[in-house]
Structure formats: C-alpha cells, structure tokens
Amino acid sequence: MANENTQHAIRNISRLLLLAGAALLILWGVRIARAGLSLRAHLAQAESLMRAPETADLPMVCTVVGALRQDVETVRREAGPLVSLAPLLGWLPGVGGDLRAAPHLLDMADGLTEAGAVTCDMLGPALTGDDRSLDGVVRRLAESLPDLAQARAAVGRVEDAWGRVDISRLSPRMQQRVALIGQGLPLLRAGLTVASAMPDLLGIGSPRTYLIIAQNEDELRPTGGYITGAGEVRIENGQIVAMTFRDSYAVDDFTQHYPDPPEPLRRYMSIDLWVFRDSNWSPDFPTAARQAIALYRPGSPVTVDGVIALDQYAVQELVGAVGPLQVEGAADPLTAETVIPYLRRSWEPEGGALTGEWWRQRKSFMGPLAEALWARIQAGDVDWPRLARTVVRLLDEKHLLLYIPHPTVAPLLAERGWDGALRPTGEDFLMIVDANVGYNKASARVQETITYEVDLRRNPPQATLTLVYTHTVPTGAPCIPESRYDPVYEQMMARCYWDYLRVYIPAGSRLLDATRIPIPGEALWSGETEPGGVTVRPADEGSLLSLETLLLLPPGAVQTRSFTWELPADVLTWREGEGVYSLRVQKQPGTVGRPLTVRIRLDEGDTLLSADPSPSASEGATVVFQTRLERDREFVIRFGRK
C-alpha cells in the first residue's frame, strides 16, 4: 500500500512538473513572441528612418535605437539557444537561408544596437542639450573616448558577422534589410572614427592649423576650380583662436623661389612661375594639397596640419544647412538661394571702375562670410544631423576635399574617397579632367556630356569615348587670348572656352584614333597654330595613361571629341566560365552631374548573368547604363559565352 501511495505521489509530482514545464515553455514562448513582435515593429521604424534620414531628428533616432537595443537583448537572452540551433533547419524552403544565417544576423543586430545605444548616450546630450557649442561637443567627445572605443569594437563585430552571411541565400525581405545595413555600416564606422579623432583634430592638447582653399568652379581646374582665396585657421581646444582669409594673390612672396609651372600652364597661359593659385594642376588632391602647401607663402612660417578645399556649390549647401547667415555688408541674411549672387555682386567694382583699390579689396567679402559661417557652427546654433548629412554628401560628390595626414583619419578618407585621390582600380578606369586655361569664367556656361562604349567582342577589348561640349552663351567676345576683368561678373562667362583636356585610362592601353581640331595662332598666346593632336603620356599620379589635348570652344558652339583606344586584355576576366567586366568612372571635383552613358557590347551569343547597377536599357547585345556623374560610378557585368 505504501508503495502504491509513493508511486501515486510520484505520478502527481511528475504531472505537476510537466504542467509547470509546459507553463514555463508557454511563458518563455510568449516572451520570445513579444520580443519578436516588438523587434519587428521597431525594425520597421528604423527602416523608415534609414530610407528618409532627412525626416528624422536625433531624439527620435535614439528612441528607436534604445527600443531596438532592449528587443535584441531580450531575444538573445531568451532565444539564444534556439538561434544557435537555427542553422540545422537551413533545409526549409523559403526561410532556410535566413535560418542558416540567424546566429550571424543576431550578432549583427547586437553589435549595431550596442554601437547605436552607446553613441546616443554619449552624443545625445551634447547635440541636443543646452550646451550645443562646438567646443562643448569636442569636450564631450574627449571625455567619451572609452565609449567611442566600445562602439567601434561593436561595429567591428558587426563587420565580422556581415562577412559570414551569404546574402544571396537570404529571403527577399531579409536581403532588403541586410542591404540597408550594408549601406549604413561604412558610414557608421566612418562617423565613429572621425568622432574618435575629432578632439585631436580640433586642438585638444595641441593646437592645429588648417589651410582652407576656396575654389571657383566657374573657372574649372583639376581639383574643382581656380584657387580664388586662401584661409588659415588655427584651432585650440575646439575654438578658433586665429582666422585669416585672403585673396590667393596675396599669399605670393616673390622674394622666395618658385618652380617652373607645368608645361600646359606655361604654353597656353604664358605663365612663367608656378604659384599658389595654380597649385591644383594635378587631379589627385593629396598631390595638389602638398603642392599648395609648398607654394603657400603667407609672409611668415606656418606649419599646416591639413588642407580643406571647397567650391561655391559647397558654400551654397553649407549656408543652406546652417540656416540664414547675417554677414557684414549684406543687406539681408544670406540663404542657399542668395549667397552665390551675393558673392558675385560683392566682387563687382562699384560703378564699374576697375581701380587699384578695387583690385586690393575685390575678394574682401570672403573673410566675413567664412567668419559668420564658422561662428554659427562654433556656437552650436545649427541642426547638427542636417549639417552632418550635408557634409557627407559634399564629400561624396567631391565639392569638399580633405587632405589630413592624420594616422587615424587619412586611411578613412582614402577608403571613402573623401581625400579626392585619383584611384585606379586595376580594371577599366576612366576620368575626364577639364582645366580652364583661358583667364575667364566660361566653365559656368559650358555643358558636357560623356558617352563611353566598350566592345568586349574584340580581343583585347576596345573603348571609344565621345565628349560633347556645348557653350550655352549665344554670342560673345572673339577668341583672343587676354588676361582681363569685366566690370560685371557674368560677362566673363560669355567668353571663349580654352580647355586643357586630360583623359585618364588604364596603363597598357593603346590609342588608335582621336579627333583632331587645329586651333589658329591668333587664338593662342604663342601666336603659333596648334595642330590639335593628342599627346599620350604616363600619368604622374599612378598606373594610368593620360590622353591630353587643347580644345577651343567659342560662345554658341558645339564641339564633339572622340577617342578610341585598345584596352589591356585583363580588363575582362574569366571566372569559372563567366566573363566579368568592371569599370570605374571617377568624377572631377567641382562638376555637377554631367550626363554619362556607358554602353558595353557583348557577342550576340553571350548571356547577361548580372549587372550592377541595373541597366537602363538593352540594345540587342549591348548593355546600356545612363546616369549622371554626381559622384564616382562603378559598373560591373557578368556574362556567359558559348
């Protein structure tokens, strides 16, 4: 009897344990389900913010990041064991790829939300609190270097997990989410890297001096425009302690030695000495920046810690980002719409008299504008996220160039292309570089279209570049070389366009044919007729060839230039029976969205397997891409051949 009672008790206890276990499983499942639903809802919010960042403010973003962090921590705590077993179900149709990647996806979510939460905790008060001044932000960053290191380590874990995910096997929905992460991850790492270096860059512990180069794209030069002004900014502890901004002519000191200029400047502009304002002859900005430092003669020795170059478009966008600026001498606050007209009006001589006093003061407006812009930023009276987005876009589009030989920052600038370096890929490469050598502002009225055709049927492949230049001013002054000013700024745009054109292509290419348009001697400083041929020479900037020629475009004229060359055979590679062709088209700084058409001709029997980006059209066996060269563009196609 006792034995039966014992067994009965054991059965009851077992039932109770089973019931308790079931209840716990149900509660566990409910918690996981709740966390999953919460995570899903917050992911939808995050995706919406990532797709339209201009609509989000920092508190909103940080609220979503904080909620996601809690969701991810709950999922990892409650469902970690299940997630680690998920790859065993990778055979399931539809979601198998997601399940195989589940541990890595969770690691990515964990690292991203940790980095985001740490960043919000650290920067949120500095960017949204009462003290939003630049030196306040810098002090906060200096105090938070350990937190920044934690956030960067978390991003490193995300990158490691990212490398373990086979994106092609994910479900379409998951691919979209992971693609958004892929787009934002490099920018997050860049932001954290810059934030970590910012105290050092802004003079915490040691003063820093930066050379600011103002470039005028109306007179286009290789790195963005003629150097019209030079600023020297000294920063200590996040504050400017000295700022000077001068006409680029004012930094010449002819008691010192100047080297001979590049041959095209001597030949087509009759320049005898290479001075600061012409220092940006190389399209490789690190090279041009070092040359600018070497030719900078401010009258007293100065150690330059970095060079920042920006054009008029960048000034316009920065003014738009920080809000209306009250500038000394301007009747009304300057906005993005009014700042360029203000600059041009300020340049013009009063009453049209080109006097010596006007010459000395003609660019005096640059200092007050720079001071007003910086004062607004330093006071923190700005929308920091909007300003950051604007700066990133200007860097991407090469209206803002940075040369900062800092051990942490320099590699980042190079990786992002923000240093403006000429960067061949080892595959097919193209960069068109125009230099206005006519002492005028005609670049502002010249439109240029680019068509690049590659015939992959040939062995080796053959390329043809067609450039169409259109001078949009109907009529203007005759094409007589002269160095003079007009009393109205826009009148200097209605002149002939003398353009020294360079086309950078892969080393090992062989020029087959090119348009030849002679230029009469009366249109040149030398007085000698230019035969219009193309010079081919190894580029100074790297493993490239440079095709060089001078073109002359009168007002109202349209001119077409074509070049055909044989590419190196290895621009087309074969991998497991698939042909792979890659092209990088690098944008010239200072230009705004030149129309670009790329046509890649395949054999009639070839099968296009993939193309990135998606082609705009397909003309028989020709793959066509149409875009605007607002930033560097890359094209990759894969095809099969019978």
XYZ file of C-alpha atoms in Angstrom:
642
model
C 0.000 0.000 0.000
C 2.779 2.382 0.880
C 4.449 1.543 -2.381
C 1.248 2.361 -4.326
C 0.918 5.666 -2.468
C 4.527 6.513 -3.281
C 4.023 5.753 -6.958
C 0.826 7.781 -6.965
C 2.653 10.720 -5.398
C 5.461 10.437 -7.929
C 2.939 10.442 -10.784
C 1.251 13.522 -9.339
C 4.555 15.291 -8.884
C 5.539 14.351 -12.450
C 2.249 15.730 -13.748
C 2.809 18.918 -11.782
C 6.351 19.209 -13.120
C 5.137 18.629 -16.662
C 2.414 21.200 -16.193
C 4.901 23.631 -14.673
C 7.346 22.931 -17.502
C 4.608 23.454 -20.082
C 3.610 26.674 -18.383
C 7.208 27.841 -18.353
C 7.586 26.920 -22.022
C 4.406 28.826 -22.808
C 5.607 31.835 -20.831
C 9.023 31.555 -22.491
C 7.380 31.347 -25.887
C 5.173 34.307 -25.077
C 8.198 36.367 -24.014
C 10.051 35.414 -27.189
C 6.982 36.169 -29.282
C 6.528 39.540 -27.587
C 10.197 40.363 -28.077
C 9.942 39.255 -31.699
C 6.859 41.387 -32.354
C 8.451 44.355 -30.635
C 11.642 43.847 -32.606
C 9.680 43.651 -35.839
C 7.806 46.870 -35.119
C 10.940 48.769 -34.159
C 12.804 47.405 -37.191
C 10.068 48.845 -39.394
C 10.570 52.239 -37.715
C 14.346 52.005 -38.161
C 13.991 51.094 -41.842
C 11.709 54.060 -42.376
C 14.258 56.380 -40.758
C 17.127 54.920 -42.816
C 15.210 55.399 -46.054
C 14.387 59.042 -45.256
C 17.033 60.272 -42.778
C 16.215 63.900 -43.538
C 12.846 63.445 -41.766
C 14.373 62.210 -38.509
C 15.746 64.176 -35.598
C 18.296 62.823 -33.116
C 15.884 62.208 -30.195
C 13.617 60.193 -32.492
C 16.514 58.126 -33.799
C 17.888 57.475 -30.321
C 14.448 56.449 -29.050
C 14.182 53.823 -31.786
C 17.771 52.672 -31.210
C 17.139 52.285 -27.478
C 13.994 50.242 -28.100
C 15.815 48.030 -30.593
C 18.627 47.501 -28.103
C 16.183 46.224 -25.498
C 14.499 43.958 -28.068
C 17.785 42.439 -29.209
C 18.993 41.874 -25.653
C 15.696 40.118 -24.830
C 15.878 37.912 -27.914
C 19.488 36.974 -27.207
C 18.719 36.219 -23.555
C 15.507 34.273 -24.158
C 16.116 32.655 -27.533
C 19.894 32.457 -27.783
C 19.981 28.613 -27.643
C 17.272 28.335 -30.293
C 19.056 30.806 -32.565
C 22.281 28.796 -32.313
C 20.354 25.694 -33.471
C 18.530 27.514 -36.281
C 21.110 26.591 -38.981
C 20.052 22.932 -38.566
C 16.780 23.917 -40.239
C 18.509 25.510 -43.195
C 16.874 22.930 -45.472
C 13.441 24.520 -45.037
C 12.181 26.155 -48.245
C 11.782 29.915 -48.321
C 13.357 30.705 -44.957
C 16.234 28.226 -44.936
C 18.799 30.855 -45.858
C 17.582 33.138 -43.064
C 17.789 30.289 -40.546
C 21.317 29.378 -41.618
C 22.377 32.990 -41.134
C 20.370 33.517 -37.906
C 23.336 33.458 -35.451
C 25.261 35.953 -37.581
C 22.212 38.156 -38.111
C 21.680 38.247 -34.344
C 25.348 39.154 -33.855
C 24.923 41.969 -36.367
C 21.817 43.247 -34.592
C 23.576 43.027 -31.232
C 26.634 44.959 -32.407
C 24.665 47.608 -34.278
C 22.290 48.338 -31.436
C 25.132 48.412 -28.912
C 27.081 50.884 -31.046
C 23.959 52.966 -31.580
C 22.974 52.999 -27.926
C 26.475 53.930 -26.773
C 26.645 56.721 -29.363
C 23.261 58.109 -28.358
C 24.139 58.026 -24.656
C 27.395 59.787 -25.405
C 26.450 62.373 -28.039
C 22.777 62.904 -27.369
C 23.242 65.396 -24.510
C 25.982 67.231 -26.422
C 23.929 67.634 -29.597
C 20.507 68.287 -28.095
C 21.246 69.770 -24.659
C 21.645 73.353 -23.541
C 25.349 73.486 -24.477
C 25.476 72.548 -28.150
C 28.567 74.607 -28.953
C 31.341 73.011 -30.947
C 33.824 73.172 -28.093
C 31.169 71.586 -25.855
C 30.737 68.736 -28.305
C 34.513 68.344 -28.584
C 34.945 68.252 -24.802
C 32.218 65.614 -24.595
C 33.999 63.550 -27.240
C 37.316 63.859 -25.427
C 35.685 62.623 -22.207
C 33.989 59.759 -24.036
C 36.901 58.172 -25.872
C 36.463 54.847 -23.977
C 32.777 54.792 -25.015
C 33.762 55.503 -28.616
C 36.231 52.623 -28.462
C 33.413 50.367 -27.225
C 31.158 51.475 -30.076
C 33.903 50.935 -32.657
C 34.564 47.448 -31.266
C 30.840 46.682 -31.593
C 30.919 47.815 -35.230
C 33.921 45.556 -35.755
C 31.818 42.596 -34.560
C 29.075 43.607 -36.989
C 31.549 43.670 -39.871
C 32.845 40.247 -38.881
C 29.306 38.834 -38.783
C 28.467 40.555 -42.058
C 31.343 38.739 -43.732
C 29.881 35.383 -42.644
C 26.423 35.923 -44.175
C 25.670 34.575 -47.658
C 23.358 37.381 -48.743
C 22.358 35.610 -51.959
C 20.690 32.823 -49.924
C 18.568 35.125 -47.767
C 14.863 35.626 -48.349
C 13.992 38.749 -50.389
C 12.695 40.587 -47.340
C 15.808 39.802 -45.316
C 18.017 40.774 -48.248
C 16.423 44.226 -48.243
C 17.066 44.652 -44.525
C 20.640 43.439 -44.746
C 21.229 45.712 -47.767
C 20.212 48.717 -45.657
C 22.712 47.630 -43.014
C 25.368 47.266 -45.702
C 24.723 50.805 -46.877
C 24.835 52.320 -43.425
C 27.646 50.279 -41.862
C 30.605 52.005 -43.575
C 29.139 55.401 -42.737
C 28.651 54.405 -39.088
C 32.238 53.219 -38.849
C 33.423 56.411 -40.562
C 31.430 58.563 -38.154
C 32.820 56.805 -35.095
C 36.362 57.018 -36.453
C 36.032 60.751 -37.102
C 34.405 61.296 -33.690
C 37.316 59.499 -32.012
C 39.852 61.670 -33.828
C 37.895 64.923 -33.529
C 39.394 66.082 -30.192
C 42.876 65.707 -31.656
C 41.887 67.347 -34.958
C 40.322 70.300 -33.136
C 43.289 71.071 -30.967
C 42.608 69.297 -27.678
C 46.087 69.072 -26.194
C 47.907 70.579 -29.182
C 46.912 73.470 -31.500
C 46.112 72.695 -35.131
C 46.388 74.900 -38.223
C 44.431 74.198 -41.402
C 44.758 75.741 -44.825
C 41.363 76.474 -46.407
C 41.338 76.657 -50.206
C 38.396 78.386 -51.903
C 37.943 77.078 -55.448
C 35.815 78.686 -58.144
C 34.279 76.081 -60.448
C 33.206 78.835 -62.864
C 36.875 78.675 -63.872
C 37.237 74.906 -63.681
C 40.561 73.383 -62.653
C 41.539 69.731 -61.975
C 40.586 69.601 -58.264
C 37.462 71.720 -58.598
C 38.254 75.249 -59.674
C 40.677 78.120 -59.830
C 42.043 78.895 -56.355
C 40.475 82.249 -55.625
C 41.157 82.542 -51.882
C 43.194 81.088 -49.033
C 42.220 80.837 -45.394
C 44.401 79.984 -42.447
C 42.583 78.691 -39.360
C 44.259 77.973 -36.019
C 42.244 75.925 -33.523
C 42.924 75.286 -29.833
C 40.640 73.240 -27.569
C 37.838 73.277 -30.119
C 37.892 77.045 -30.572
C 39.280 79.196 -33.361
C 41.967 81.432 -31.930
C 43.026 82.930 -35.273
C 41.473 83.114 -38.742
C 42.736 84.933 -41.806
C 41.183 84.802 -45.275
C 42.908 86.415 -48.227
C 42.858 86.740 -51.975
C 45.003 83.956 -53.459
C 47.267 86.625 -54.983
C 48.021 87.985 -51.509
C 49.959 84.895 -50.414
C 52.628 85.252 -53.101
C 56.091 86.287 -51.942
C 58.349 86.737 -54.951
C 61.419 87.229 -52.769
C 61.309 83.446 -52.449
C 61.957 80.804 -55.097
C 59.091 79.478 -57.220
C 59.442 76.462 -59.524
C 58.639 76.301 -63.214
C 54.947 75.687 -63.906
C 53.535 72.575 -65.580
C 54.113 72.817 -69.332
C 50.439 73.388 -70.319
C 50.224 76.405 -67.976
C 53.376 77.873 -69.492
C 52.337 77.111 -73.063
C 48.669 78.068 -73.006
C 48.566 80.747 -70.284
C 52.048 82.234 -70.715
C 52.803 81.617 -67.013
C 56.477 81.724 -66.011
C 56.303 80.742 -62.318
C 54.244 78.127 -60.529
C 52.431 79.995 -57.731
C 49.871 79.037 -55.114
C 46.733 79.944 -57.087
C 47.705 77.460 -59.836
C 48.940 74.729 -57.481
C 45.981 72.377 -58.072
C 47.101 71.193 -61.503
C 47.081 67.526 -60.543
C 43.595 65.960 -60.316
C 44.940 63.869 -57.413
C 44.026 66.069 -54.443
C 46.658 64.742 -51.981
C 49.296 65.638 -54.595
C 47.696 69.032 -55.240
C 47.340 69.729 -51.494
C 51.011 69.022 -50.855
C 51.872 71.300 -53.779
C 49.614 74.014 -52.353
C 51.400 73.800 -49.001
C 54.768 74.016 -50.757
C 53.707 77.125 -52.718
C 51.895 78.827 -49.829
C 53.895 81.974 -48.976
C 51.902 83.877 -46.335
C 54.842 86.038 -45.266
C 55.625 84.147 -42.068
C 56.407 80.466 -41.446
C 53.414 78.254 -40.691
C 53.004 74.536 -40.075
C 49.920 73.234 -41.884
C 48.188 70.200 -40.337
C 45.741 69.694 -43.183
C 44.136 71.209 -46.257
C 40.404 71.685 -46.825
C 39.216 72.666 -50.310
C 35.663 73.665 -51.176
C 33.913 75.206 -54.158
C 30.997 77.643 -54.494
C 28.473 74.820 -54.580
C 29.746 73.608 -51.192
C 29.429 77.130 -49.759
C 25.854 77.313 -51.043
C 24.925 73.956 -49.494
C 26.627 74.704 -46.164
C 24.807 78.029 -45.865
C 21.566 76.169 -46.580
C 22.359 73.610 -43.874
C 23.172 76.058 -41.076
C 20.367 78.498 -41.830
C 20.324 82.177 -42.881
C 23.576 83.987 -42.140
C 23.859 87.626 -41.221
C 27.072 88.748 -42.917
C 28.685 92.125 -42.526
C 27.983 94.179 -45.628
C 24.968 92.127 -46.753
C 21.616 93.914 -46.629
C 19.680 90.732 -45.834
C 20.587 87.394 -44.233
C 22.177 85.073 -46.775
C 20.476 81.830 -47.744
C 21.344 78.990 -50.094
C 19.475 80.828 -52.844
C 21.097 84.227 -52.337
C 24.692 83.510 -51.315
C 26.149 82.973 -54.818
C 24.510 86.115 -56.288
C 25.841 87.973 -53.215
C 29.388 86.700 -53.862
C 29.250 87.815 -57.489
C 27.801 91.231 -56.678
C 30.385 91.745 -53.958
C 33.175 91.038 -56.437
C 31.968 93.636 -58.941
C 33.552 97.124 -58.761
C 31.295 99.960 -57.674
C 30.314 101.976 -60.715
C 32.209 99.543 -62.959
C 35.597 101.212 -62.294
C 38.431 98.637 -62.216
C 40.702 100.630 -59.900
C 43.700 99.604 -57.831
C 41.605 99.910 -54.673
C 39.012 97.557 -56.174
C 41.791 95.091 -57.017
C 43.004 95.051 -53.420
C 39.509 94.690 -51.949
C 37.703 92.638 -54.617
C 37.592 89.482 -52.507
C 37.278 91.034 -49.073
C 33.796 89.521 -48.728
C 35.260 86.030 -48.234
C 36.513 86.688 -44.704
C 33.197 87.937 -43.232
C 31.288 85.075 -44.876
C 33.711 82.468 -43.508
C 33.604 84.048 -40.045
C 29.785 84.147 -39.988
C 29.548 80.522 -41.100
C 32.066 79.320 -38.547
C 30.601 81.429 -35.735
C 27.213 79.752 -36.257
C 28.807 76.295 -36.212
C 31.008 77.022 -33.208
C 28.060 78.375 -31.227
C 26.160 75.166 -31.930
C 23.219 77.117 -33.331
C 22.755 74.506 -36.063
C 20.891 71.317 -36.808
C 23.872 69.003 -36.286
C 22.399 65.921 -38.053
C 21.410 68.022 -41.080
C 24.843 69.623 -41.201
C 26.493 66.194 -40.938
C 24.372 64.825 -43.795
C 25.254 67.845 -45.926
C 28.981 67.476 -45.261
C 28.899 63.751 -46.101
C 27.082 64.451 -49.374
C 29.539 67.202 -50.313
C 32.419 64.830 -49.602
C 30.803 62.057 -51.651
C 30.196 64.457 -54.546
C 33.703 65.980 -54.272
C 32.640 69.555 -53.692
C 34.534 69.292 -50.399
C 38.001 67.687 -50.333
C 40.141 66.863 -47.307
C 43.862 66.303 -47.005
C 44.533 65.427 -43.366
C 47.649 63.281 -42.864
C 46.405 62.016 -39.507
C 47.161 58.323 -38.792
C 43.531 57.521 -37.975
C 41.724 59.826 -40.357
C 43.832 59.546 -43.523
C 43.032 55.839 -44.155
C 39.330 56.543 -43.645
C 39.364 59.468 -46.088
C 41.110 57.290 -48.658
C 38.666 54.414 -48.173
C 35.640 56.678 -48.599
C 37.168 58.635 -51.485
C 36.906 61.820 -49.451
C 40.566 62.697 -49.971
C 39.947 63.306 -53.697
C 42.743 60.949 -54.714
C 42.991 59.632 -58.244
C 42.326 55.981 -57.562
C 42.642 53.472 -60.436
C 41.107 50.072 -59.793
C 43.376 47.715 -61.707
C 40.438 47.041 -64.054
C 38.877 49.502 -66.508
C 39.050 53.134 -65.414
C 38.020 56.485 -66.833
C 38.343 60.058 -65.614
C 37.785 63.193 -67.691
C 39.638 66.230 -66.351
C 38.999 69.690 -67.803
C 41.105 72.731 -66.960
C 40.024 76.224 -67.971
C 43.219 77.921 -69.188
C 41.517 80.978 -70.644
C 41.555 83.570 -67.822
C 37.741 83.666 -67.668
C 34.639 82.097 -66.100
C 33.325 80.368 -69.241
C 33.179 76.975 -67.472
C 29.932 78.137 -65.865
C 28.250 78.236 -69.292
C 29.712 75.091 -70.850
C 27.782 71.824 -70.722
C 29.491 68.479 -71.248
C 28.074 65.016 -71.929
C 30.056 61.780 -71.722
C 29.467 58.579 -73.700
C 31.758 55.598 -73.116
C 31.455 52.491 -75.288
C 33.346 49.249 -74.736
C 33.381 46.410 -77.246
C 34.033 43.154 -75.371
C 33.767 41.116 -78.562
C 37.256 42.208 -79.504
C 40.411 40.710 -78.075
C 41.705 42.843 -76.476
C 38.590 44.959 -75.777
C 38.266 48.309 -77.489
C 36.923 51.548 -75.984
C 35.525 54.715 -77.557
C 34.946 57.902 -75.587
C 32.766 60.678 -77.016
C 32.619 64.072 -75.322
C 30.171 66.749 -76.482
C 30.830 70.315 -75.313
C 28.124 72.973 -75.692
C 28.748 76.670 -74.997
C 25.312 77.893 -73.905
C 26.047 81.611 -74.374
C 24.728 82.503 -77.867
C 27.371 85.088 -78.697
C 30.380 86.610 -77.012
C 33.819 88.116 -77.345
C 36.176 86.881 -80.092
C 38.714 84.183 -79.193
C 41.672 86.423 -78.433
C 43.934 85.351 -75.550
C 43.985 88.027 -72.850
C 44.053 88.383 -69.103
C 41.427 90.957 -68.178
C 38.413 91.547 -65.937
C 34.942 92.678 -66.911
C 33.018 95.054 -64.615
C 30.129 92.558 -64.406
C 30.973 89.040 -63.244
C 28.621 87.256 -65.662
C 30.285 88.973 -68.638
C 33.396 86.869 -68.001
C 31.274 83.771 -68.688
C 30.440 84.942 -72.220
C 33.950 84.306 -73.490
C 35.640 81.543 -75.442
C 36.455 78.374 -73.535
C 40.106 77.311 -73.685
C 40.114 73.852 -72.126
C 43.150 71.685 -71.486
C 41.572 68.246 -71.554
C 43.059 65.146 -69.964
C 41.501 61.677 -70.212
C 42.866 59.147 -67.727
C 42.701 55.494 -68.833
C 44.384 52.241 -67.730
C 48.114 51.868 -68.267
C 48.775 49.460 -71.092
C 46.071 50.964 -73.292
C 46.958 51.942 -76.885
C 45.415 54.975 -78.561
C 44.045 54.090 -82.013
C 42.292 57.272 -83.128
C 41.273 60.709 -81.857
C 39.527 63.825 -83.112
C 41.974 66.416 -84.359
C 40.781 70.061 -84.420
C 43.517 72.651 -85.126
C 43.482 75.987 -83.247
C 44.629 79.110 -85.109
C 47.658 81.003 -83.833
C 45.712 84.224 -83.232
C 43.728 82.394 -80.535
C 46.879 81.387 -78.615
C 49.453 83.282 -76.557
C 52.274 81.772 -78.602
C 50.794 83.012 -81.879
C 51.534 79.599 -83.395
C 48.850 77.306 -84.814
C 48.079 74.327 -82.600
C 47.727 71.186 -84.760
C 45.093 69.735 -82.423
C 46.734 66.365 -81.895
C 46.570 64.232 -78.744
C 49.587 63.663 -76.511
C 49.776 60.265 -74.796
C 51.950 60.014 -71.722
C 52.187 58.048 -68.471
C 50.245 59.836 -65.744
C 52.246 61.271 -62.862
C 49.549 60.149 -60.436
C 49.680 56.369 -60.785
C 49.326 53.379 -63.095
C 47.395 55.274 -65.767
C 47.840 56.847 -69.150
C 46.835 60.426 -69.846
C 45.432 61.497 -73.236
C 45.923 65.268 -73.448
C 44.808 67.960 -75.882
C 43.661 71.577 -76.028
C 40.199 72.473 -77.261
C 38.748 75.883 -78.029
C 35.004 76.476 -77.849
C 33.581 79.870 -78.895
C 30.233 81.062 -77.476
C 27.304 79.361 -79.187
C 29.442 76.491 -80.481
C 29.061 72.731 -80.050
C 32.140 70.535 -80.341
C 32.442 66.744 -80.304
C 35.666 64.992 -79.325
C 36.140 61.244 -79.783
C 38.951 58.958 -78.661
C 39.316 55.264 -79.468
C 41.818 53.030 -77.759
C 42.666 49.411 -77.220
C 42.285 48.373 -73.593
C 44.576 45.958 -71.750
C 43.273 42.424 -72.192
C 42.969 41.882 -68.446
C 40.127 44.413 -68.033
C 37.968 41.397 -68.940
C 38.476 38.402 -66.656
C 37.055 34.905 -66.782
C 35.963 33.064 -63.652
C 34.550 29.560 -63.928
C 33.288 30.181 -67.439
C 31.842 33.625 -66.623
C 33.155 36.838 -68.113
C 33.487 39.713 -65.631
C 33.990 43.321 -66.703
C 34.305 46.185 -64.184
C 34.533 49.901 -64.869
C 35.093 52.810 -62.541
C 34.315 56.320 -63.774
C 35.799 58.897 -61.426
C 34.175 62.294 -61.145
C 36.136 65.521 -61.491
C 35.655 67.713 -58.409
C 33.724 70.922 -58.980
C 31.484 69.489 -61.693
C 27.757 68.976 -61.119
C 26.167 65.837 -62.530
C 27.482 65.555 -66.069
C 25.267 63.176 -68.093
C 27.016 59.813 -68.500
C 26.109 56.951 -70.839
C 28.014 53.657 -70.720
C 27.466 51.072 -73.469
C 29.020 47.618 -73.161
C 28.866 45.495 -76.307
C 28.689 41.707 -75.889
C 28.746 38.999 -78.513
C 25.368 38.066 -79.985
C 25.567 34.645 -78.352
C 26.502 35.935 -74.885
C 24.071 35.711 -71.977
C 23.976 38.559 -69.467
C 24.005 36.956 -65.997
C 24.049 40.038 -63.765
C 24.676 43.756 -63.868
C 25.297 46.251 -61.093
C 23.658 48.722 -61.184
C 20.646 47.551 -63.134
C 20.971 48.534 -66.821
C 18.898 51.425 -68.103
C 18.254 49.600 -71.374
C 19.378 46.737 -73.542
C 20.041 47.341 -77.247
C 20.394 43.876 -78.695
C 23.657 42.528 -77.309
C 24.595 45.937 -75.863
C 24.088 46.693 -72.167
C 23.333 50.383 -71.585
C 23.708 52.410 -68.387
C 22.523 56.014 -68.221
C 23.206 58.148 -65.175
C 24.692 61.443 -64.043
C 28.233 61.719 -62.800
C 27.330 63.305 -59.468
C 29.867 61.060 -57.721
C 32.208 58.251 -58.716
C 30.333 55.497 -60.545
C 31.114 51.797 -60.796
C 29.677 49.297 -63.252
C 30.061 45.506 -63.149
C 28.612 42.958 -65.541
C 28.859 39.164 -65.580
C 28.012 37.180 -68.676
C 28.267 33.708 -70.116
C 29.732 32.921 -73.514
C 29.054 29.804 -75.578
